[in-house]
């Protein structure tokens, strides 16, 4: 009994230490390798964004002291991974190759979390940050093959190839489109977390075709996947879009399943790409695939969930699921 008590006490103390560390905002490192790889990845992202990095900025990014950052920079220079150019750190050829390897693993992990788990979108980045240091080249190749060697991660960022090639995309901020213009979303920035959560909660995803319906002082109204959404100007600034001309516009003549009234029947058009992982797999297991006929049978108190009939089977779906199933109504049968 005493042994069990001591184990529980130790667990509570450990939990308390973890909470304290998080509250202090400290980033706890377990190896020099992690620091080096995080630095190389940060330098790569900085160069892509055309921003500079020195020991002061690096200390803030890694949550280490300026002295530690200076020692880290010295080690990277001695290893031939970085060089000092006018007081700023730049990647060498070998440093860039190493950085791309870490970026590749990070984005492959996010793709895996999106397609094969029920992990929340807002947690993909944080978990990938922790796991990316534990995967070697062989495991990265296996993971890429399992995922079908994807070219982009769930945010639309290009996944570097094993050979270090990066296929970038050209686009403009969503806010640059005018009212009634169409565009295709090619990238969503996942930082800061609060703006990314606003975007993901709206069901907006890379590959989605949208139209600007209205622009106001504090936000933008868009239409995509058959429904309208309102997002703040700050969130819109984190969405990259490629404008579409009239020849490229796909007519969206479908509705969300949640719009089906009791007795109405429809044909499934598809499932939104915003619904991923286990949730998507569950709907596919139910037989919700393009061409399937589905009928609303019964609404519960509050209209959520709703019972639907398909393939001679009754299933109950909540609105946060049926909103992402697209249909075409084919008649009313009461």
mmCIF file of C-alpha atoms in Angstrom:
data_model
loop_
_atom_site.group_PDB
_atom_site.id
_atom_site.type_symbol
_atom_site.label_atom_id
_atom_site.label_comp_id
_atom_site.label_asym_id
_atom_site.label_seq_id
_atom_site.Cartn_x
_atom_site.Cartn_y
_atom_site.Cartn_z
ATOM 1 C CA UNK A 1 0.000 0.000 0.000
ATOM 2 C CA UNK A 2 2.844 2.349 0.927
ATOM 3 C CA UNK A 3 4.610 1.522 -2.335
ATOM 4 C CA UNK A 4 1.496 2.446 -4.328
ATOM 5 C CA UNK A 5 1.207 5.690 -2.363
ATOM 6 C CA UNK A 6 4.840 6.591 -3.140
ATOM 7 C CA UNK A 7 4.354 5.871 -6.836
ATOM 8 C CA UNK A 8 1.262 8.089 -6.950
ATOM 9 C CA UNK A 9 3.070 10.827 -5.036
ATOM 10 C CA UNK A 10 6.024 10.696 -7.415
ATOM 11 C CA UNK A 11 3.658 10.891 -10.371
ATOM 12 C CA UNK A 12 1.939 13.945 -8.934
ATOM 13 C CA UNK A 13 5.275 15.650 -8.265
ATOM 14 C CA UNK A 14 6.414 14.933 -11.808
ATOM 15 C CA UNK A 15 3.136 16.272 -13.168
ATOM 16 C CA UNK A 16 3.565 19.396 -11.061
ATOM 17 C CA UNK A 17 7.066 19.940 -12.430
ATOM 18 C CA UNK A 18 5.796 19.619 -15.985
ATOM 19 C CA UNK A 19 3.051 22.150 -15.327
ATOM 20 C CA UNK A 20 5.523 24.580 -13.742
ATOM 21 C CA UNK A 21 7.852 24.270 -16.708
ATOM 22 C CA UNK A 22 5.017 24.985 -19.103
ATOM 23 C CA UNK A 23 3.811 27.936 -17.053
ATOM 24 C CA UNK A 24 7.260 29.468 -17.093
ATOM 25 C CA UNK A 25 7.276 29.184 -20.864
ATOM 26 C CA UNK A 26 10.636 27.373 -20.816
ATOM 27 C CA UNK A 27 11.656 25.067 -23.599
ATOM 28 C CA UNK A 28 13.507 22.102 -22.141
ATOM 29 C CA UNK A 29 16.110 20.457 -24.392
ATOM 30 C CA UNK A 30 17.405 16.959 -23.936
ATOM 31 C CA UNK A 31 20.382 16.931 -26.306
ATOM 32 C CA UNK A 32 22.748 19.127 -28.249
ATOM 33 C CA UNK A 33 21.549 17.364 -31.402
ATOM 34 C CA UNK A 34 18.052 18.763 -30.911
ATOM 35 C CA UNK A 35 19.424 22.284 -30.439
ATOM 36 C CA UNK A 36 21.513 21.999 -33.591
ATOM 37 C CA UNK A 37 18.643 20.646 -35.681
ATOM 38 C CA UNK A 38 16.187 23.242 -34.379
ATOM 39 C CA UNK A 39 18.701 25.973 -35.201
ATOM 40 C CA UNK A 40 19.250 24.712 -38.748
ATOM 41 C CA UNK A 41 15.498 24.470 -39.316
ATOM 42 C CA UNK A 42 14.994 27.983 -37.959
ATOM 43 C CA UNK A 43 17.725 29.334 -40.247
ATOM 44 C CA UNK A 44 16.113 27.629 -43.229
ATOM 45 C CA UNK A 45 12.707 29.149 -42.416
ATOM 46 C CA UNK A 46 14.325 32.553 -41.838
ATOM 47 C CA UNK A 47 16.070 32.469 -45.199
ATOM 48 C CA UNK A 48 12.824 31.466 -46.899
ATOM 49 C CA UNK A 49 11.101 34.418 -45.202
ATOM 50 C CA UNK A 50 14.087 36.679 -45.978
ATOM 51 C CA UNK A 51 14.700 37.544 -42.326
ATOM 52 C CA UNK A 52 18.004 37.575 -40.419
ATOM 53 C CA UNK A 53 19.181 35.515 -37.463
ATOM 54 C CA UNK A 54 21.859 36.249 -34.864
ATOM 55 C CA UNK A 55 22.501 35.045 -31.288
ATOM 56 C CA UNK A 56 19.811 37.360 -29.888
ATOM 57 C CA UNK A 57 17.003 36.111 -32.123
ATOM 58 C CA UNK A 58 18.199 32.525 -31.752
ATOM 59 C CA UNK A 59 18.134 32.738 -27.949
ATOM 60 C CA UNK A 60 14.486 33.821 -28.088
ATOM 61 C CA UNK A 61 13.476 31.124 -30.560
ATOM 62 C CA UNK A 62 15.147 28.313 -28.612
ATOM 63 C CA UNK A 63 14.463 29.744 -25.133
ATOM 64 C CA UNK A 64 18.145 29.663 -24.203
ATOM 65 C CA UNK A 65 20.519 32.365 -22.997
ATOM 66 C CA UNK A 66 22.389 34.613 -25.410
ATOM 67 C CA UNK A 67 25.667 33.025 -24.227
ATOM 68 C CA UNK A 68 24.321 29.549 -25.012
ATOM 69 C CA UNK A 69 23.142 30.760 -28.407
ATOM 70 C CA UNK A 70 26.599 32.222 -29.120
ATOM 71 C CA UNK A 71 28.284 28.925 -28.200
ATOM 72 C CA UNK A 72 25.826 27.037 -30.387
ATOM 73 C CA UNK A 73 26.509 29.334 -33.341
ATOM 74 C CA UNK A 74 30.261 28.869 -32.886
ATOM 75 C CA UNK A 75 29.866 25.088 -32.952
ATOM 76 C CA UNK A 76 27.751 25.246 -36.128
ATOM 77 C CA UNK A 77 30.361 27.427 -37.833
ATOM 78 C CA UNK A 78 33.173 25.070 -36.781
ATOM 79 C CA UNK A 79 31.156 22.138 -38.165
ATOM 80 C CA UNK A 80 30.759 23.905 -41.507
ATOM 81 C CA UNK A 81 26.967 24.014 -41.263
ATOM 82 C CA UNK A 82 26.645 27.806 -41.003
ATOM 83 C CA UNK A 83 28.733 30.877 -41.769
ATOM 84 C CA UNK A 84 28.780 34.469 -40.544
ATOM 85 C CA UNK A 85 27.808 36.974 -43.222
ATOM 86 C CA UNK A 86 27.868 40.596 -42.046
ATOM 87 C CA UNK A 87 27.050 39.556 -38.481
ATOM 88 C CA UNK A 88 24.151 37.294 -39.523
ATOM 89 C CA UNK A 89 24.036 33.516 -39.634
ATOM 90 C CA UNK A 90 23.564 31.811 -43.007
ATOM 91 C CA UNK A 91 23.355 28.151 -43.950
ATOM 92 C CA UNK A 92 26.198 26.603 -45.924
ATOM 93 C CA UNK A 93 25.431 24.031 -48.626
ATOM 94 C CA UNK A 94 25.819 21.160 -46.164
ATOM 95 C CA UNK A 95 23.851 23.074 -43.525
ATOM 96 C CA UNK A 96 20.971 23.611 -45.930
ATOM 97 C CA UNK A 97 20.939 19.906 -46.842
ATOM 98 C CA UNK A 98 20.763 18.978 -43.146
ATOM 99 C CA UNK A 99 18.029 21.553 -42.511
ATOM 100 C CA UNK A 100 15.951 20.247 -45.428
ATOM 101 C CA UNK A 101 16.172 16.742 -43.985
ATOM 102 C CA UNK A 102 14.647 17.949 -40.698
ATOM 103 C CA UNK A 103 12.000 20.022 -42.497
ATOM 104 C CA UNK A 104 11.115 16.969 -44.603
ATOM 105 C CA UNK A 105 10.678 14.761 -41.531
ATOM 106 C CA UNK A 106 8.627 17.420 -39.723
ATOM 107 C CA UNK A 107 6.213 17.853 -42.624
ATOM 108 C CA UNK A 108 5.920 14.111 -43.237
ATOM 109 C CA UNK A 109 4.962 13.675 -39.579
ATOM 110 C CA UNK A 110 2.285 16.365 -39.840
ATOM 111 C CA UNK A 111 0.935 14.636 -42.945
ATOM 112 C CA UNK A 112 0.847 11.339 -41.066
ATOM 113 C CA UNK A 113 -0.963 12.876 -38.078
ATOM 114 C CA UNK A 114 -3.528 14.433 -40.425
ATOM 115 C CA UNK A 115 -4.260 11.294 -42.416
ATOM 116 C CA UNK A 116 -3.901 8.525 -39.855
ATOM 117 C CA UNK A 117 -4.739 9.849 -36.383
ATOM 118 C CA UNK A 118 -7.384 11.841 -34.547
ATOM 119 C CA UNK A 119 -4.819 14.327 -33.203
ATOM 120 C CA UNK A 120 -6.158 17.884 -33.290
ATOM 121 C CA UNK A 121 -4.875 20.096 -36.123
ATOM 122 C CA UNK A 122 -3.542 22.628 -33.646
ATOM 123 C CA UNK A 123 -1.334 19.942 -32.047
ATOM 124 C CA UNK A 124 0.330 18.542 -35.204
ATOM 125 C CA UNK A 125 3.146 21.080 -35.221
ATOM 126 C CA UNK A 126 4.040 20.744 -31.540
ATOM 127 C CA UNK A 127 4.135 16.939 -31.611
ATOM 128 C CA UNK A 128 6.114 16.889 -34.856
ATOM 129 C CA UNK A 129 8.626 19.286 -33.243
ATOM 130 C CA UNK A 130 9.264 16.704 -30.527
ATOM 131 C CA UNK A 131 9.309 13.625 -32.762
ATOM 132 C CA UNK A 132 11.335 14.923 -35.731
ATOM 133 C CA UNK A 133 14.666 14.407 -33.929
ATOM 134 C CA UNK A 134 13.967 10.703 -33.379
ATOM 135 C CA UNK A 135 13.578 9.680 -37.025
ATOM 136 C CA UNK A 136 16.521 8.697 -39.227
ATOM 137 C CA UNK A 137 16.747 8.684 -43.031
ATOM 138 C CA UNK A 138 15.549 5.078 -43.400
ATOM 139 C CA UNK A 139 12.454 5.637 -41.265
ATOM 140 C CA UNK A 140 11.752 8.871 -43.146
ATOM 141 C CA UNK A 141 11.811 6.994 -46.465
ATOM 142 C CA UNK A 142 9.471 4.343 -45.044
ATOM 143 C CA UNK A 143 7.082 7.003 -43.762
ATOM 144 C CA UNK A 144 7.089 8.837 -47.104
ATOM 145 C CA UNK A 145 6.389 5.603 -48.987
ATOM 146 C CA UNK A 146 3.535 4.723 -46.641
ATOM 147 C CA UNK A 147 1.983 8.139 -47.299
ATOM 148 C CA UNK A 148 2.419 7.830 -51.069
ATOM 149 C CA UNK A 149 5.395 10.216 -51.268
ATOM 150 C CA UNK A 150 3.284 13.367 -50.818
ATOM 151 C CA UNK A 151 4.472 16.691 -52.210
ATOM 152 C CA UNK A 152 2.770 18.881 -49.589
ATOM 153 C CA UNK A 153 1.926 18.708 -45.899
ATOM 154 C CA UNK A 154 -1.587 19.390 -44.500
ATOM 155 C CA UNK A 155 -0.901 23.146 -44.420
ATOM 156 C CA UNK A 156 0.139 23.253 -48.078
ATOM 157 C CA UNK A 157 3.857 23.580 -47.347
ATOM 158 C CA UNK A 158 6.068 21.696 -49.821
ATOM 159 C CA UNK A 159 7.674 18.524 -48.485
ATOM 160 C CA UNK A 160 11.317 18.384 -49.606
ATOM 161 C CA UNK A 161 12.247 15.231 -51.512
ATOM 162 C CA UNK A 162 14.850 12.807 -50.160
ATOM 163 C CA UNK A 163 17.268 14.500 -52.569
ATOM 164 C CA UNK A 164 16.583 17.954 -51.136
ATOM 165 C CA UNK A 165 14.375 19.330 -53.924
ATOM 166 C CA UNK A 166 11.611 21.730 -52.882
ATOM 167 C CA UNK A 167 8.620 22.502 -55.093
ATOM 168 C CA UNK A 168 7.377 25.915 -54.039
ATOM 169 C CA UNK A 169 4.030 27.466 -54.906
ATOM 170 C CA UNK A 170 3.177 30.981 -56.029
ATOM 171 C CA UNK A 171 0.258 32.741 -54.447
ATOM 172 C CA UNK A 172 -1.036 35.910 -52.848
ATOM 173 C CA UNK A 173 -2.699 36.650 -49.487
ATOM 174 C CA UNK A 174 -6.430 35.955 -49.451
ATOM 175 C CA UNK A 175 -7.018 39.600 -48.548
ATOM 176 C CA UNK A 176 -5.734 40.684 -51.980
ATOM 177 C CA UNK A 177 -8.731 39.180 -53.786
ATOM 178 C CA UNK A 178 -11.649 41.444 -54.633
ATOM 179 C CA UNK A 179 -15.328 40.806 -53.945
ATOM 180 C CA UNK A 180 -16.700 38.087 -56.331
ATOM 181 C CA UNK A 181 -13.171 36.893 -57.213
ATOM 182 C CA UNK A 182 -12.411 33.156 -57.043
ATOM 183 C CA UNK A 183 -9.267 31.470 -55.807
ATOM 184 C CA UNK A 184 -7.761 28.176 -54.734
ATOM 185 C CA UNK A 185 -6.179 27.963 -51.264
ATOM 186 C CA UNK A 186 -2.626 26.628 -51.536
ATOM 187 C CA UNK A 187 -1.205 27.299 -48.070
ATOM 188 C CA UNK A 188 -2.305 28.038 -44.499
ATOM 189 C CA UNK A 189 0.257 29.282 -41.979
ATOM 190 C CA UNK A 190 0.036 27.366 -38.697
ATOM 191 C CA UNK A 191 1.537 30.078 -36.484
ATOM 192 C CA UNK A 192 0.415 31.838 -34.369
ATOM 193 C CA UNK A 193 -1.731 29.109 -32.897
ATOM 194 C CA UNK A 194 -4.790 31.271 -32.192
ATOM 195 C CA UNK A 195 -5.129 32.363 -35.827
ATOM 196 C CA UNK A 196 -4.572 28.837 -37.087
ATOM 197 C CA UNK A 197 -7.314 27.598 -34.756
ATOM 198 C CA UNK A 198 -9.692 30.247 -36.127
ATOM 199 C CA UNK A 199 -8.965 29.065 -39.665
ATOM 200 C CA UNK A 200 -9.235 25.333 -38.914
ATOM 201 C CA UNK A 201 -12.437 25.817 -36.895
ATOM 202 C CA UNK A 202 -13.934 27.443 -39.999
ATOM 203 C CA UNK A 203 -13.294 24.267 -42.013
ATOM 204 C CA UNK A 204 -10.927 26.053 -44.390
ATOM 205 C CA UNK A 205 -8.170 23.854 -45.848
ATOM 206 C CA UNK A 206 -5.506 23.799 -48.608
ATOM 207 C CA UNK A 207 -7.039 22.827 -51.946
ATOM 208 C CA UNK A 208 -10.367 24.478 -51.139
ATOM 209 C CA UNK A 209 -11.859 26.675 -53.864
ATOM 210 C CA UNK A 210 -13.433 29.828 -52.478
ATOM 211 C CA UNK A 211 -15.150 33.013 -53.618
ATOM 212 C CA UNK A 212 -14.957 36.372 -51.866
ATOM 213 C CA UNK A 213 -18.544 37.348 -51.048
ATOM 214 C CA UNK A 214 -17.970 40.480 -48.955
ATOM 215 C CA UNK A 215 -15.152 42.507 -47.407
ATOM 216 C CA UNK A 216 -15.674 44.544 -44.253
ATOM 217 C CA UNK A 217 -13.462 46.594 -41.995
ATOM 218 C CA UNK A 218 -12.660 43.753 -39.610
ATOM 219 C CA UNK A 219 -12.970 40.666 -41.795
ATOM 220 C CA UNK A 220 -13.838 38.855 -45.002
ATOM 221 C CA UNK A 221 -16.838 36.704 -45.907
ATOM 222 C CA UNK A 222 -16.012 33.798 -48.190
ATOM 223 C CA UNK A 223 -17.965 30.935 -49.748
ATOM 224 C CA UNK A 224 -16.445 27.495 -50.113
ATOM 225 C CA UNK A 225 -17.696 23.906 -50.105
ATOM 226 C CA UNK A 226 -21.237 25.187 -50.414
ATOM 227 C CA UNK A 227 -21.276 27.344 -47.280
ATOM 228 C CA UNK A 228 -20.294 30.843 -46.186
ATOM 229 C CA UNK A 229 -17.655 31.619 -43.583
ATOM 230 C CA UNK A 230 -16.493 34.846 -41.962
ATOM 231 C CA UNK A 231 -12.839 35.182 -40.967
ATOM 232 C CA UNK A 232 -10.855 38.037 -39.455
ATOM 233 C CA UNK A 233 -8.403 40.081 -41.494
ATOM 234 C CA UNK A 234 -5.566 38.722 -39.333
ATOM 235 C CA UNK A 235 -6.500 35.119 -40.161
ATOM 236 C CA UNK A 236 -6.970 35.988 -43.844
ATOM 237 C CA UNK A 237 -3.379 37.249 -43.890
ATOM 238 C CA UNK A 238 -2.222 33.716 -43.037
ATOM 239 C CA UNK A 239 -4.002 32.154 -46.019
ATOM 240 C CA UNK A 240 -2.242 32.014 -49.395
ATOM 241 C CA UNK A 241 -4.376 31.710 -52.489
ATOM 242 C CA UNK A 242 -3.937 31.358 -56.251
ATOM 243 C CA UNK A 243 -6.524 33.411 -58.182
ATOM 244 C CA UNK A 244 -8.701 31.459 -60.622
ATOM 245 C CA UNK A 245 -10.004 32.666 -63.974
ATOM 246 C CA UNK A 246 -13.453 31.783 -65.303
ATOM 247 C CA UNK A 247 -12.183 28.711 -67.170
ATOM 248 C CA UNK A 248 -10.745 27.227 -63.964
ATOM 249 C CA UNK A 249 -13.750 27.821 -61.708
ATOM 250 C CA UNK A 250 -15.574 24.642 -60.673
ATOM 251 C CA UNK A 251 -19.291 25.165 -60.165
ATOM 252 C CA UNK A 252 -20.295 24.254 -56.610
ATOM 253 C CA UNK A 253 -23.862 23.042 -56.823
ATOM 254 C CA UNK A 254 -23.795 20.888 -53.703
ATOM 255 C CA UNK A 255 -24.971 21.369 -50.121
ATOM 256 C CA UNK A 256 -23.890 20.087 -46.706
ATOM 257 C CA UNK A 257 -25.730 16.999 -45.460
ATOM 258 C CA UNK A 258 -26.833 19.021 -42.422
ATOM 259 C CA UNK A 259 -29.183 20.983 -44.727
ATOM 260 C CA UNK A 260 -31.256 17.849 -45.457
ATOM 261 C CA UNK A 261 -34.725 17.916 -43.872
ATOM 262 C CA UNK A 262 -36.420 14.822 -42.458
ATOM 263 C CA UNK A 263 -37.833 12.779 -45.353
ATOM 264 C CA UNK A 264 -35.547 14.337 -47.965
ATOM 265 C CA UNK A 265 -33.160 12.150 -49.916
ATOM 266 C CA UNK A 266 -29.835 13.036 -51.489
ATOM 267 C CA UNK A 267 -26.800 11.629 -53.236
ATOM 268 C CA UNK A 268 -23.397 11.937 -51.589
ATOM 269 C CA UNK A 269 -20.953 14.026 -53.621
ATOM 270 C CA UNK A 270 -17.973 13.730 -51.291
ATOM 271 C CA UNK A 271 -16.413 14.484 -47.924
ATOM 272 C CA UNK A 272 -14.598 17.735 -47.254
ATOM 273 C CA UNK A 273 -10.816 17.461 -47.050
ATOM 274 C CA UNK A 274 -11.107 19.427 -43.817
ATOM 275 C CA UNK A 275 -12.289 16.182 -42.207
ATOM 276 C CA UNK A 276 -9.237 13.981 -41.801
ATOM 277 C CA UNK A 277 -7.848 10.965 -40.006
ATOM 278 C CA UNK A 278 -10.069 8.747 -37.896
ATOM 279 C CA UNK A 279 -13.172 10.908 -38.345
ATOM 280 C CA UNK A 280 -12.931 10.619 -42.124
ATOM 281 C CA UNK A 281 -12.234 6.882 -41.923
ATOM 282 C CA UNK A 282 -15.300 6.370 -39.724
ATOM 283 C CA UNK A 283 -17.557 8.006 -42.318
ATOM 284 C CA UNK A 284 -16.015 5.924 -45.102
ATOM 285 C CA UNK A 285 -16.589 2.785 -43.007
ATOM 286 C CA UNK A 286 -20.271 3.770 -42.835
ATOM 287 C CA UNK A 287 -20.311 3.699 -46.645
ATOM 288 C CA UNK A 288 -20.505 7.468 -47.088
ATOM 289 C CA UNK A 289 -18.823 7.667 -50.483
ATOM 290 C CA UNK A 290 -19.686 9.479 -53.745
ATOM 291 C CA UNK A 291 -22.864 8.088 -55.295
ATOM 292 C CA UNK A 292 -24.362 6.741 -52.048
ATOM 293 C CA UNK A 293 -28.003 7.634 -51.446
ATOM 294 C CA UNK A 294 -28.795 8.951 -47.988
ATOM 295 C CA UNK A 295 -32.060 10.049 -46.335
ATOM 296 C CA UNK A 296 -32.717 12.071 -43.188
ATOM 297 C CA UNK A 297 -35.011 10.003 -40.956
ATOM 298 C CA UNK A 298 -35.191 11.560 -37.495
ATOM 299 C CA UNK A 299 -33.937 14.626 -35.645
ATOM 300 C CA UNK A 300 -33.248 14.527 -31.936
ATOM 301 C CA UNK A 301 -34.156 17.267 -29.490
ATOM 302 C CA UNK A 302 -32.158 20.299 -30.551
ATOM 303 C CA UNK A 303 -31.705 18.790 -34.043
ATOM 304 C CA UNK A 304 -28.324 17.293 -33.093
ATOM 305 C CA UNK A 305 -27.592 14.473 -33.775
ATOM 306 C CA UNK A 306 -29.715 13.442 -36.768
ATOM 307 C CA UNK A 307 -30.479 9.865 -37.829
ATOM 308 C CA UNK A 308 -29.783 9.059 -41.475
ATOM 309 C CA UNK A 309 -30.590 5.971 -43.516
ATOM 310 C CA UNK A 310 -28.144 4.627 -46.081
ATOM 311 C CA UNK A 311 -27.596 1.125 -47.458
ATOM 312 C CA UNK A 312 -30.549 -0.117 -45.304
ATOM 313 C CA UNK A 313 -28.737 1.005 -42.157
ATOM 314 C CA UNK A 314 -29.473 3.797 -39.691
ATOM 315 C CA UNK A 315 -26.595 5.939 -38.410
ATOM 316 C CA UNK A 316 -26.524 9.027 -36.186
ATOM 317 C CA UNK A 317 -24.322 11.962 -37.158
ATOM 318 C CA UNK A 318 -23.691 15.206 -35.334
ATOM 319 C CA UNK A 319 -23.733 18.529 -37.157
ATOM 320 C CA UNK A 320 -19.968 18.918 -36.842
ATOM 321 C CA UNK A 321 -19.760 15.803 -39.038
ATOM 322 C CA UNK A 322 -22.690 16.303 -41.414
ATOM 323 C CA UNK A 323 -21.488 19.828 -42.209
ATOM 324 C CA UNK A 324 -18.514 18.246 -43.986
ATOM 325 C CA UNK A 325 -20.466 15.734 -46.077
ATOM 326 C CA UNK A 326 -21.527 17.178 -49.442
ATOM 327 C CA UNK A 327 -24.732 16.158 -51.196
ATOM 328 C CA UNK A 328 -27.072 16.881 -54.084
ATOM 329 C CA UNK A 329 -30.754 16.642 -53.234
ATOM 330 C CA UNK A 330 -32.665 14.252 -55.478
ATOM 331 C CA UNK A 331 -36.218 14.639 -54.195
ATOM 332 C CA UNK A 332 -38.565 14.778 -51.198
ATOM 333 C CA UNK A 333 -40.098 11.587 -49.852
ATOM 334 C CA UNK A 334 -42.175 12.024 -46.722
#
